[in-house]
Coordinates of C-alpha atoms (C1' of nucleotides) in Angstrom, one line a residue:
Chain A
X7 CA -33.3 34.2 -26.5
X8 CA -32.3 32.6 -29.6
X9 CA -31.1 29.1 -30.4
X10 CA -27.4 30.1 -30.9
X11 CA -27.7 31.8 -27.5
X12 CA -28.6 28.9 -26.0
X13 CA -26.0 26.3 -25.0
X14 CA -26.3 22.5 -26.5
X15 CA -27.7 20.4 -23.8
X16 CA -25.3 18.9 -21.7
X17 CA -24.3 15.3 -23.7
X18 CA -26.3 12.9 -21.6
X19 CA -23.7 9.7 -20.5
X20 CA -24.4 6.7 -22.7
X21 CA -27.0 5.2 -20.9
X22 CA -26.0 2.6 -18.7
X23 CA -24.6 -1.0 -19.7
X24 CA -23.0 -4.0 -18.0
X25 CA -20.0 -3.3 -20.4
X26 CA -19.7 0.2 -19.0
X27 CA -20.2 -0.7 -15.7
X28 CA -17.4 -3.4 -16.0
X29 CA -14.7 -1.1 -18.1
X30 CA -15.1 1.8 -15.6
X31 CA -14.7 -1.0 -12.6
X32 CA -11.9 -2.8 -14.5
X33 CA -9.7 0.6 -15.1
X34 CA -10.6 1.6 -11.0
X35 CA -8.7 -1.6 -9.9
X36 CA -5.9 -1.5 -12.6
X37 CA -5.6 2.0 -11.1
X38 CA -5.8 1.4 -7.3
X39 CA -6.4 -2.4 -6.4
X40 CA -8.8 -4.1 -5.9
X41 CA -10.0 -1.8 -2.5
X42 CA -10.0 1.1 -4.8
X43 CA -13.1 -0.5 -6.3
X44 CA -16.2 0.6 -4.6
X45 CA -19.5 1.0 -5.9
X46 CA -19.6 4.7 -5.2
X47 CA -16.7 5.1 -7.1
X48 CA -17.3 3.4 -10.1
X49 CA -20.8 5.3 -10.2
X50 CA -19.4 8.8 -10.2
X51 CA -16.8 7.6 -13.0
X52 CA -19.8 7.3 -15.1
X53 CA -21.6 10.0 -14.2
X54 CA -24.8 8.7 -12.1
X55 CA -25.8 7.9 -8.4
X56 CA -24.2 4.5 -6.4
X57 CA -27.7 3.0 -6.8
X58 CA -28.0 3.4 -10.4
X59 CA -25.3 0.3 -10.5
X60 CA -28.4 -2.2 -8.5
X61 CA -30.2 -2.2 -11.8
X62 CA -27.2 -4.0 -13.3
X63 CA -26.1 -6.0 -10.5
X64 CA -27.3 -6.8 -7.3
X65 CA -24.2 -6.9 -5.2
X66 CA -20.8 -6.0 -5.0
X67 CA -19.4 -9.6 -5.5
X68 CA -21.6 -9.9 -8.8
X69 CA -19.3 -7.0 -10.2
X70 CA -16.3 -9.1 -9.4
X71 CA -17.9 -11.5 -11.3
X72 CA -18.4 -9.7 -14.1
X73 CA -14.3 -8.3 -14.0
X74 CA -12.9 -11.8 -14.0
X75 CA -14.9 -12.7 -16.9
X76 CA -13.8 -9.9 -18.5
X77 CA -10.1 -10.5 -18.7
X78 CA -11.1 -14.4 -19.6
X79 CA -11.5 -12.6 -22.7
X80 CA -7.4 -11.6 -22.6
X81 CA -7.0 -15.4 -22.1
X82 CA -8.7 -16.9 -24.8
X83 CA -6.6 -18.6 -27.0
X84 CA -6.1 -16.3 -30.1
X85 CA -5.6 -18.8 -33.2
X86 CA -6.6 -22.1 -33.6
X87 CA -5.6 -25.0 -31.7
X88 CA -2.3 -27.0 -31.3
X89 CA -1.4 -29.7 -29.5
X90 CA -2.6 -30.3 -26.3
X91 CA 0.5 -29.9 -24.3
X92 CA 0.5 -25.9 -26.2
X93 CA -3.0 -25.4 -25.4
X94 CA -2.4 -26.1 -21.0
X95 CA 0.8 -24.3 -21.4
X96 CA -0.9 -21.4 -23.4
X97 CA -3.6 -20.8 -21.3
X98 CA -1.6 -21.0 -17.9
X99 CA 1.2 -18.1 -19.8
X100 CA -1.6 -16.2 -20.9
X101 CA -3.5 -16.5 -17.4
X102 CA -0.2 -15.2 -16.0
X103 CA 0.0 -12.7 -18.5
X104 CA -3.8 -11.0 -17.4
X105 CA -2.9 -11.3 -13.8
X106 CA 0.6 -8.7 -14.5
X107 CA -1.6 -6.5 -16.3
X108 CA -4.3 -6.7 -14.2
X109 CA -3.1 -7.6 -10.5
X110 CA -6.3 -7.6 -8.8
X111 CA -7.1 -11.0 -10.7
X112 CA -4.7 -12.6 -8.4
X113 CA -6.6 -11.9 -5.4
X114 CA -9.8 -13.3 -7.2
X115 CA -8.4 -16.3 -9.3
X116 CA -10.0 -19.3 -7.8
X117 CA -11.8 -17.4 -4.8
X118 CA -15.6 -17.9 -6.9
X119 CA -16.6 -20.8 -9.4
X120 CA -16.2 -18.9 -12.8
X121 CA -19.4 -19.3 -14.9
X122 CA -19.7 -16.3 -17.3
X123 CA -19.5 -16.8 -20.9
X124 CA -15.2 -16.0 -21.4
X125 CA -14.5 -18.3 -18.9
X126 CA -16.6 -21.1 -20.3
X127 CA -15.4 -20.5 -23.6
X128 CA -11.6 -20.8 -22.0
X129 CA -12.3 -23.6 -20.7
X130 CA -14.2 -25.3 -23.6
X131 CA -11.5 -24.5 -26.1
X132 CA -9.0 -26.2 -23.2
X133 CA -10.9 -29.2 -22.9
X134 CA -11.5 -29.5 -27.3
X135 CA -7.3 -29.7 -27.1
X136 CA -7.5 -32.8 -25.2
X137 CA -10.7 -34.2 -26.2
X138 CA -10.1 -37.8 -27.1
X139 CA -6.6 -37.9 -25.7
X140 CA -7.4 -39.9 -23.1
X141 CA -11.3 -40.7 -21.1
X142 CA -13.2 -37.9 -19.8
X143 CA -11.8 -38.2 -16.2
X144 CA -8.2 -38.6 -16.9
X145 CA -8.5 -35.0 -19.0
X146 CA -10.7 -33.3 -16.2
X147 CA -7.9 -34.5 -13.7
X148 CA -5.5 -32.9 -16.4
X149 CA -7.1 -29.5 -16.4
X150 CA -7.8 -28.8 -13.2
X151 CA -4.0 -30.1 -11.8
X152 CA -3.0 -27.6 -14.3
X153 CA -5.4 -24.9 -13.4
X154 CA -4.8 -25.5 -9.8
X155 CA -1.1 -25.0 -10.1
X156 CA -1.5 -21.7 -12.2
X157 CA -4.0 -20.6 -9.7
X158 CA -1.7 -20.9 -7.0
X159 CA 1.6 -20.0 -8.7
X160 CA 0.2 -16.8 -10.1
X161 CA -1.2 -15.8 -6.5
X162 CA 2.2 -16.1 -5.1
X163 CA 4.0 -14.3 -7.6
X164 CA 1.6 -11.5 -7.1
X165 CA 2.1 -11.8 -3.5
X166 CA 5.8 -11.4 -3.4
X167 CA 5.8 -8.6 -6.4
X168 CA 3.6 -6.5 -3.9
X169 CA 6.0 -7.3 -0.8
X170 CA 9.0 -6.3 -2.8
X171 CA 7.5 -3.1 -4.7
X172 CA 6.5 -2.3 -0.4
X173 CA 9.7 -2.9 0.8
X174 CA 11.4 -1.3 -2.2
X175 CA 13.7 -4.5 -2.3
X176 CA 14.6 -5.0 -6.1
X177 CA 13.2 -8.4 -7.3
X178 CA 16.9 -10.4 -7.0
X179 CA 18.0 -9.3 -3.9
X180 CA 14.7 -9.7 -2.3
X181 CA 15.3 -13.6 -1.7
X182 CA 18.4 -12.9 0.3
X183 CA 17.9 -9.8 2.1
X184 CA 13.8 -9.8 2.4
X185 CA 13.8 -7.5 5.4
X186 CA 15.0 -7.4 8.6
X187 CA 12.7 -9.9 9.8
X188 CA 13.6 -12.4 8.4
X189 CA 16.7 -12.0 8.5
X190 CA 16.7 -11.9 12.1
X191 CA 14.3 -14.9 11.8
X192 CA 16.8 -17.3 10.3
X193 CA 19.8 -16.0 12.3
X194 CA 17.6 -17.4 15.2
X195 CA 18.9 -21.2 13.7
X196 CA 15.5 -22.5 14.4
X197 CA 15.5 -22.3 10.7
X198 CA 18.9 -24.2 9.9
X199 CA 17.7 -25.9 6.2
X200 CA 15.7 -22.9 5.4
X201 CA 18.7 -20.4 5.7
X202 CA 21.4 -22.3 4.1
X203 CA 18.6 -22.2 1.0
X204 CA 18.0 -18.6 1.3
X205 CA 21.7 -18.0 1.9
X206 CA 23.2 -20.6 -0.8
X207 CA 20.1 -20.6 -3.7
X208 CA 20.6 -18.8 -6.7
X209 CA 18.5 -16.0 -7.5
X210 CA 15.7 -17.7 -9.4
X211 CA 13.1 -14.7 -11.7
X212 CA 9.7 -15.5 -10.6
X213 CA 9.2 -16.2 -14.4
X214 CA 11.3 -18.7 -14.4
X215 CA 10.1 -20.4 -11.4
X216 CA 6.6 -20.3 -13.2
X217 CA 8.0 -22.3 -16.6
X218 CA 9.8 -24.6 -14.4
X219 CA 7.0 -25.7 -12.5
X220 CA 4.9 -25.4 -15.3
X221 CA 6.6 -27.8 -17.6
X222 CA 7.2 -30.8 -14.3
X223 CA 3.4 -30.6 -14.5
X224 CA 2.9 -30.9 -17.6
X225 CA 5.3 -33.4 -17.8
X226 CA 2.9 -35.4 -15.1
X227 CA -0.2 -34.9 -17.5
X228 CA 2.1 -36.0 -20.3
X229 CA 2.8 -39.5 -18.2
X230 CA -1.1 -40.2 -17.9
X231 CA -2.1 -38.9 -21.0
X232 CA 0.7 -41.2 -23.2
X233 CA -0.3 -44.2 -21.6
X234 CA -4.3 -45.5 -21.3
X235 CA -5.7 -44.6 -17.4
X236 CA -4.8 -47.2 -14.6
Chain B
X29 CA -20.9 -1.0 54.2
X30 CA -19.1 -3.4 55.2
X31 CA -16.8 -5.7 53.1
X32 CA -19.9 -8.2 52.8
X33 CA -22.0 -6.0 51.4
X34 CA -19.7 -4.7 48.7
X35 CA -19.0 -7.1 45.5
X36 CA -16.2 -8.1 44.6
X37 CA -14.0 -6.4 41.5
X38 CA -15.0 -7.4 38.4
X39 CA -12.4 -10.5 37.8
X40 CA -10.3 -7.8 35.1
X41 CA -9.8 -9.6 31.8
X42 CA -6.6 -11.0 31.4
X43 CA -4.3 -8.5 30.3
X44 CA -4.3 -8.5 26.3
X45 CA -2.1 -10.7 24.6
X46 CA -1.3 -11.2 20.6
X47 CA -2.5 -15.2 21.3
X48 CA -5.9 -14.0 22.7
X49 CA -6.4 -11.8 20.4
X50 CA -5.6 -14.1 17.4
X51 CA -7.5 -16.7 19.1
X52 CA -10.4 -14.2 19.1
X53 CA -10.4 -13.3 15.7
X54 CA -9.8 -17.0 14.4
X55 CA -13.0 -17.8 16.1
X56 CA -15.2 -15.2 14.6
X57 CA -13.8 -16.1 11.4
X58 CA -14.7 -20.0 12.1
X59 CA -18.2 -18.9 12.9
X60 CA -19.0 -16.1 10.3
X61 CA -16.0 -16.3 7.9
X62 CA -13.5 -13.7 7.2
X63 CA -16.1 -11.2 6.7
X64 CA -17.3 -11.0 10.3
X65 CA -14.1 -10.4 11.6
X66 CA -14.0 -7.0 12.4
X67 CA -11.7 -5.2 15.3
X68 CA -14.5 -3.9 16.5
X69 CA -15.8 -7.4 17.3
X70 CA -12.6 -8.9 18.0
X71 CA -12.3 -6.1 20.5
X72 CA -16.0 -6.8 21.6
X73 CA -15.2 -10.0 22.5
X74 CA -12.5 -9.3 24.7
X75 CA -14.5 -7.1 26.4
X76 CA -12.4 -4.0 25.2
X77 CA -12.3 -1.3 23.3
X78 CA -11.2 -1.3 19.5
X79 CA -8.6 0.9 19.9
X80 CA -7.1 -1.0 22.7
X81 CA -6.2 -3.6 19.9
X82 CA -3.8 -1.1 17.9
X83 CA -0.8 -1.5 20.7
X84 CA -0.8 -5.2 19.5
X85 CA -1.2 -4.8 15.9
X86 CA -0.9 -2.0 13.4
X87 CA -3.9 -2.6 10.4
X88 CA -6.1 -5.4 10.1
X89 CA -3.8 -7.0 7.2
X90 CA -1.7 -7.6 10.5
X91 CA -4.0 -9.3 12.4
X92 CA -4.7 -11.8 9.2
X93 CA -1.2 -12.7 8.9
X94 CA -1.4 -13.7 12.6
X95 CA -4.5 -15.8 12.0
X96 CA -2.8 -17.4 8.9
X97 CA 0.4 -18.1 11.1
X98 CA -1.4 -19.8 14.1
X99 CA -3.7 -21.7 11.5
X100 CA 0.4 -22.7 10.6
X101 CA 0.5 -24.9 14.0
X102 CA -1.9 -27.3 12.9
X103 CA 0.4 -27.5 9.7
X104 CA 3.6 -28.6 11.2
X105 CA 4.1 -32.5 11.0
X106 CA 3.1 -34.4 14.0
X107 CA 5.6 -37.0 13.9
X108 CA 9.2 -37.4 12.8
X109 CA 10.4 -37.0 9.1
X110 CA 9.5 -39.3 6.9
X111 CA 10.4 -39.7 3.2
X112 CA 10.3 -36.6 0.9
X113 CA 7.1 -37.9 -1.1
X114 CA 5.5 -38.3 2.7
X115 CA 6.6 -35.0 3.4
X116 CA 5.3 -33.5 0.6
X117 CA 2.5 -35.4 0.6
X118 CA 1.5 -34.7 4.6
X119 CA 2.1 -30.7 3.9
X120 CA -0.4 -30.6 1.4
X121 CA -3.1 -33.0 2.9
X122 CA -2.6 -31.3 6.5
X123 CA -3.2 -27.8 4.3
X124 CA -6.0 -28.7 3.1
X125 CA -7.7 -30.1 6.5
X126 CA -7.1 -26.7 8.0
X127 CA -8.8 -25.4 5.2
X128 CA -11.5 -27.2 5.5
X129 CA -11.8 -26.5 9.6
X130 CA -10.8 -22.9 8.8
X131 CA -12.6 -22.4 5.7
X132 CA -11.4 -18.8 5.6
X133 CA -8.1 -19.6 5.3
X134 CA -8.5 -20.6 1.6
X135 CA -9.2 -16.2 1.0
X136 CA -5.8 -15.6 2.5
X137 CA -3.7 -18.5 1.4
X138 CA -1.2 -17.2 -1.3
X139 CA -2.5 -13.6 -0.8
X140 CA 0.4 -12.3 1.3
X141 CA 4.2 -13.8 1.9
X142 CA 3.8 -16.4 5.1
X143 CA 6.8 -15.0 7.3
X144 CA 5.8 -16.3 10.4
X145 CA 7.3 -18.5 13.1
X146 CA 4.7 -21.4 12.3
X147 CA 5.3 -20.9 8.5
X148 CA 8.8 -21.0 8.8
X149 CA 9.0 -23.9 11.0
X150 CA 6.4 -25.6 8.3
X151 CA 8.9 -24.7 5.5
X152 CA 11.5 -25.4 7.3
X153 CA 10.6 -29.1 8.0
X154 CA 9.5 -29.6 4.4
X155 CA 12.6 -28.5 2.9
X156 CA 14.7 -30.6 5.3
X157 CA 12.7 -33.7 4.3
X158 CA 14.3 -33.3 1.1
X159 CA 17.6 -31.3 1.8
X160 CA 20.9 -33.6 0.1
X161 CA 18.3 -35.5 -2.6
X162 CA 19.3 -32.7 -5.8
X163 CA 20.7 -29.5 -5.6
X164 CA 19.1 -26.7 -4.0
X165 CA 17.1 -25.1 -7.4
X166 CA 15.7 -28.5 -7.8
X167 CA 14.5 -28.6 -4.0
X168 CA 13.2 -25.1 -4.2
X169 CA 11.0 -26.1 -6.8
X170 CA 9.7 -29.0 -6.2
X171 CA 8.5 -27.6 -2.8
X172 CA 7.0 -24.4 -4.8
X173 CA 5.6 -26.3 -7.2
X174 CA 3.5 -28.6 -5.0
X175 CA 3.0 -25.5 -2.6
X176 CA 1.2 -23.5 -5.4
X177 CA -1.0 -26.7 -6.8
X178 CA -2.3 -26.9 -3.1
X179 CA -2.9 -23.4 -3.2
X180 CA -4.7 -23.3 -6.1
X181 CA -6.9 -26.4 -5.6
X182 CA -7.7 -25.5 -2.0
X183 CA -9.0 -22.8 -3.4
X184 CA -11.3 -24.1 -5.9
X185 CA -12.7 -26.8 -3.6
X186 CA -13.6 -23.8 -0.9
X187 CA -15.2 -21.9 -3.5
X188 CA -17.1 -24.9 -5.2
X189 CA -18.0 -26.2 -1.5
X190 CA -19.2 -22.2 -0.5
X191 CA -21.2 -22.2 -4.3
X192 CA -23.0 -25.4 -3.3
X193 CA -23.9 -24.6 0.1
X194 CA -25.4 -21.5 -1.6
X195 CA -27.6 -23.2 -3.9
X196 CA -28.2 -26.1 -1.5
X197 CA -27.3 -28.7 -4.0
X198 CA -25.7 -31.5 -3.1
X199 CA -22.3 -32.1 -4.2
X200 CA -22.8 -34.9 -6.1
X201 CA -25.6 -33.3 -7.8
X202 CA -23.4 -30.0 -8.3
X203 CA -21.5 -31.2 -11.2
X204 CA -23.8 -32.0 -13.5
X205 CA -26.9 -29.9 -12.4
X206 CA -25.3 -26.4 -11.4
X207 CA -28.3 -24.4 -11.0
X208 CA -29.9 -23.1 -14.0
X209 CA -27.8 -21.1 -15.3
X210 CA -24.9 -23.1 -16.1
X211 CA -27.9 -25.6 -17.5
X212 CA -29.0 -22.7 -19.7
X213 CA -25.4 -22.0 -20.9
X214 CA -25.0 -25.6 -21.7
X215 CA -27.7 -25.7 -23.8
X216 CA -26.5 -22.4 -26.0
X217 CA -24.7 -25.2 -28.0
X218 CA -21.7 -22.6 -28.1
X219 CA -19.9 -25.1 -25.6
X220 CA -20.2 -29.0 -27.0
X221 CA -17.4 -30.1 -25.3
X222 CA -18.0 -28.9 -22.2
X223 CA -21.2 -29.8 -22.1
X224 CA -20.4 -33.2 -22.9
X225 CA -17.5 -33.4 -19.8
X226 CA -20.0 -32.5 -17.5
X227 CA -23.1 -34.4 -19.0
X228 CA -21.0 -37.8 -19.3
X229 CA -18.3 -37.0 -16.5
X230 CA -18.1 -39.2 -14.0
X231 CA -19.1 -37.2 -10.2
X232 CA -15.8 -36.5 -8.5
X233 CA -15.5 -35.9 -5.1
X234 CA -13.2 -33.0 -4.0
X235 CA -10.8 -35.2 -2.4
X236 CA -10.5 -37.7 -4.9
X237 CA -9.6 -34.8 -7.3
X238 CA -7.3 -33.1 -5.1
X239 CA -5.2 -36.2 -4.5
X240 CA -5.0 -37.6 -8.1
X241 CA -3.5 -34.2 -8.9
X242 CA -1.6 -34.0 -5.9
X243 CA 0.4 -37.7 -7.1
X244 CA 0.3 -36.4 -10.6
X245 CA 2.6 -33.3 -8.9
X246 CA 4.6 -35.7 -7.2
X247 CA 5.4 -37.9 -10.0
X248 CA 6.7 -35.1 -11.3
X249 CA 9.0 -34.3 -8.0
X250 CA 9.9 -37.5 -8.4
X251 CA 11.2 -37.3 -12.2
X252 CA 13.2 -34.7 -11.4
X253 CA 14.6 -35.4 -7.9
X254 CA 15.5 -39.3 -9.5
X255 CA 17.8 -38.2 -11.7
X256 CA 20.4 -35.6 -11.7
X257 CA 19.6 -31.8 -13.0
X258 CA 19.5 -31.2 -16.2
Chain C
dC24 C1' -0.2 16.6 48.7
dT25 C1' 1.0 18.3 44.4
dT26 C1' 2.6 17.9 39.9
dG27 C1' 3.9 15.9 35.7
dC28 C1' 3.5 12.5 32.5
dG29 C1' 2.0 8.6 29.8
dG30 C1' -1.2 5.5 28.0
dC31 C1' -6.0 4.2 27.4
dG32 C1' -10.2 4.5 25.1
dA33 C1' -14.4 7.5 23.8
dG34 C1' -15.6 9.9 20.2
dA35 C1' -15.0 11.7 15.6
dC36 C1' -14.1 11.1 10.6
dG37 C1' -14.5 9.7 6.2
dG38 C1' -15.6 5.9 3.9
dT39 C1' -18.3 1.6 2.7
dG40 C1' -22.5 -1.6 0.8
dT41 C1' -27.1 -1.5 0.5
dA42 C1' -32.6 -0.5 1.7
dT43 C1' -36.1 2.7 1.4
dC44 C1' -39.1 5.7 -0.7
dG45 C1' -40.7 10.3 -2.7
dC46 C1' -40.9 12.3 -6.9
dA47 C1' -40.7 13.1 -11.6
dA48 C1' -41.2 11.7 -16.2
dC49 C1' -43.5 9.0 -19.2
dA50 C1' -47.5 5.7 -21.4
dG51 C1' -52.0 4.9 -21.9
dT52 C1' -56.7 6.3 -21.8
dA53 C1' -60.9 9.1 -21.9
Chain D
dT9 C1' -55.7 17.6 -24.5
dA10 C1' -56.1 16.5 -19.8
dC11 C1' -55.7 13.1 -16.5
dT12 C1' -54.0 9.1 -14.4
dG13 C1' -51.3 5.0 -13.4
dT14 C1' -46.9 3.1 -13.3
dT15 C1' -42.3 2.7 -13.4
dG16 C1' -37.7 3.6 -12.4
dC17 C1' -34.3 6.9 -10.7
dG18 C1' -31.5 8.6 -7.3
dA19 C1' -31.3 11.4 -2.8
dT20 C1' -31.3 10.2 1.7
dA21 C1' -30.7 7.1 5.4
dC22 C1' -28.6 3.3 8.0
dA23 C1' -25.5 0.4 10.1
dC24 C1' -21.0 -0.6 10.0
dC25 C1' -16.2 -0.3 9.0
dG26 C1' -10.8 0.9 9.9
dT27 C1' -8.3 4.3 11.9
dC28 C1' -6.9 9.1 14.0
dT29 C1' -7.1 12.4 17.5
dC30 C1' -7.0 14.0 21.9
dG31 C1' -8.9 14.7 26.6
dC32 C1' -9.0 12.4 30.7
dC33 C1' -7.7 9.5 34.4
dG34 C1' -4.4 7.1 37.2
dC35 C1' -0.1 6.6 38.7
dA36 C1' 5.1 7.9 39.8
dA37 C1' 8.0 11.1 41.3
dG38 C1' 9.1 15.0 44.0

DNA sequence: CTTGCGGCGAGACGGTGTATCGCAACAGTA
DNA sequence: TACTGTTGCGATACACCGTCTCGCCGCAAG
């Protein structure tokens, strides 16, 4: 048997890499959620047994890990600083931003420290904006209000956005009609305030609930940054 | 045999009930965290079988929005309505309390819409405390706004407060010591600002942080409910 | 007493994360 | 070159999960 009648050896996968590991993991959840990540899964999209993965990780929460500091990377900042006021508001657009494109970050934003090298270099270029704006307290205070507010703001946004798309409500008329439930919930008048808001509010995108917010906290930063700390 | 000789029935349970089963559930998840809840040990503990539970509930997802609802109770305000900044105020330090008896309520809070009675009755109380002080877009996002920065920063203090326990540092200690790695990161010189926050940074105790943010957010509130919209 | 029905729960199913361990392939040595 | 020691891979196993199916048992009606 000649060489020509034998075929090429099958093209072994790349071997194995964090990277990998983390793309094939990443693309799983963009896919399916974050429950449509399992190790088993992620394996056989690279070609190689479940327990292959322990080498590179040693548990299923260290991959989680490893996605959130991989999006960081869609969150740094992409030219070089501004104010400080563009950098919070930045970050927390661009934050919002990943967690669109990647849903399954709401579901982890905030759940575990962040400590891998993206997320430290977020938050280092974060604090270098506001560096010497005010002392080291008053700007940690700044950060995290901000962080904590974008945290929570994106989680609900994600939240409703997967209530609607379940219901098959369009995004406007959700905040009136949201279901039978609570529609029969309000009509109860246990809920007086409550229903003359759904009934009477104006339909408000959940983008521009997000700026709004956004710039009343900023505006709070703003107060403590202008003047020296109490 | 006479009637002496034979025992008694075993007492039945009580007949199942949505409140017993919550109540079950809540308190594996007080004991073990969300992960130990499981029907099958909800069930268990009821002395019943798993299936039994599906009459009351559909999917597990059910039985966490339950569990987030009744956590709800301990939510509502005690007394009668004070000011708007007290209302506000009280919501998000009464949040964070149940988080911290219920630590697992920080994984669910902000994962999935809150549309039960509790919830409602906890919204509904909130937005009456500041029903007639601007018009209703102004309301609406004043209470969002303050809802997701107690989100987000109940968030991060259950997963800093998990991260410590891990390691076993104290939480003092935690800020500036951070287990090796974040030592080792530090020193890569890649994040000078960073390190120098944490190496000069004053500690910060979790609730000192989450109330300076939370009157940095209500500052805000008030800058916008003081005057007229914009 | 018989019969029909309805609901309960045992068992099954397909999946999960992870521990174990036999084997095969390789490196080093005689 | 032949042998041996070691290492690391991955098949197999295990315990557990949420949920579906369906046979059986107890009760109501005739």
């Amino acid at each position: 048997m000649t060489v020509w009648d034998r075929p090429e050896p099958p093209t072994r996968p790349a071997p194995l890499d964090r990277q990998r590991i983390v793309a094939a993991a990443v693309a799983l959840a963009d896919e399916g959620g974050l429950e449509a990540v399992s190790l088993r899964k992620v394996a056989a999209r690279l070609d190689v047994g479940p327990m292959r993965l322990y080498g590179y990780i040693s548990t299923k929460e260290e991959l989680f890990d490893l996605m959130v500091d991989e999006v960081h990377a869609e969150i740094l900042p992409d030219g070089r600083p501004g104010d400080w006021r563009e950098a919070l508001h930045g970050h927390a657009v661009r934050t919002r931003q990943a967690a669109l494109r990647h849903e399954w970050l709401a579901d982890l934003l905030g759940g575990r420290p962040s400590l891998g090298p993206n997320a430290l270099a977020v938050t280092e270029r974060t604090l270098a904006a506001l560096d010497g704006l005010a002392d080291l307290d008053t700007v940690t205070h700044a950060v995290q209000t901000v962080g904590a507010y974008t945290t929570g703001a994106i989680r609900r946004e994600i939240a409703q956005l997967r209530a609607e798309r379940a219901t098959g409500l369009s995004e406007l008329d959700w905040q009136r009609a949201y279901g039978p439930h609570v529609s029969r919930m309000l009509a109860t008048g246990r809920y007086p305030t409550l229903a003359r808001f759904v009934h009477d509010g104006r339909e408000v995108t959940a983008e521009e609930s997000f700026a709004t917010g956004l710039e009343w906290v900023l505006d709070a930063v703003a107060a403590r940054l202008d003047r020296p700390p109490a």
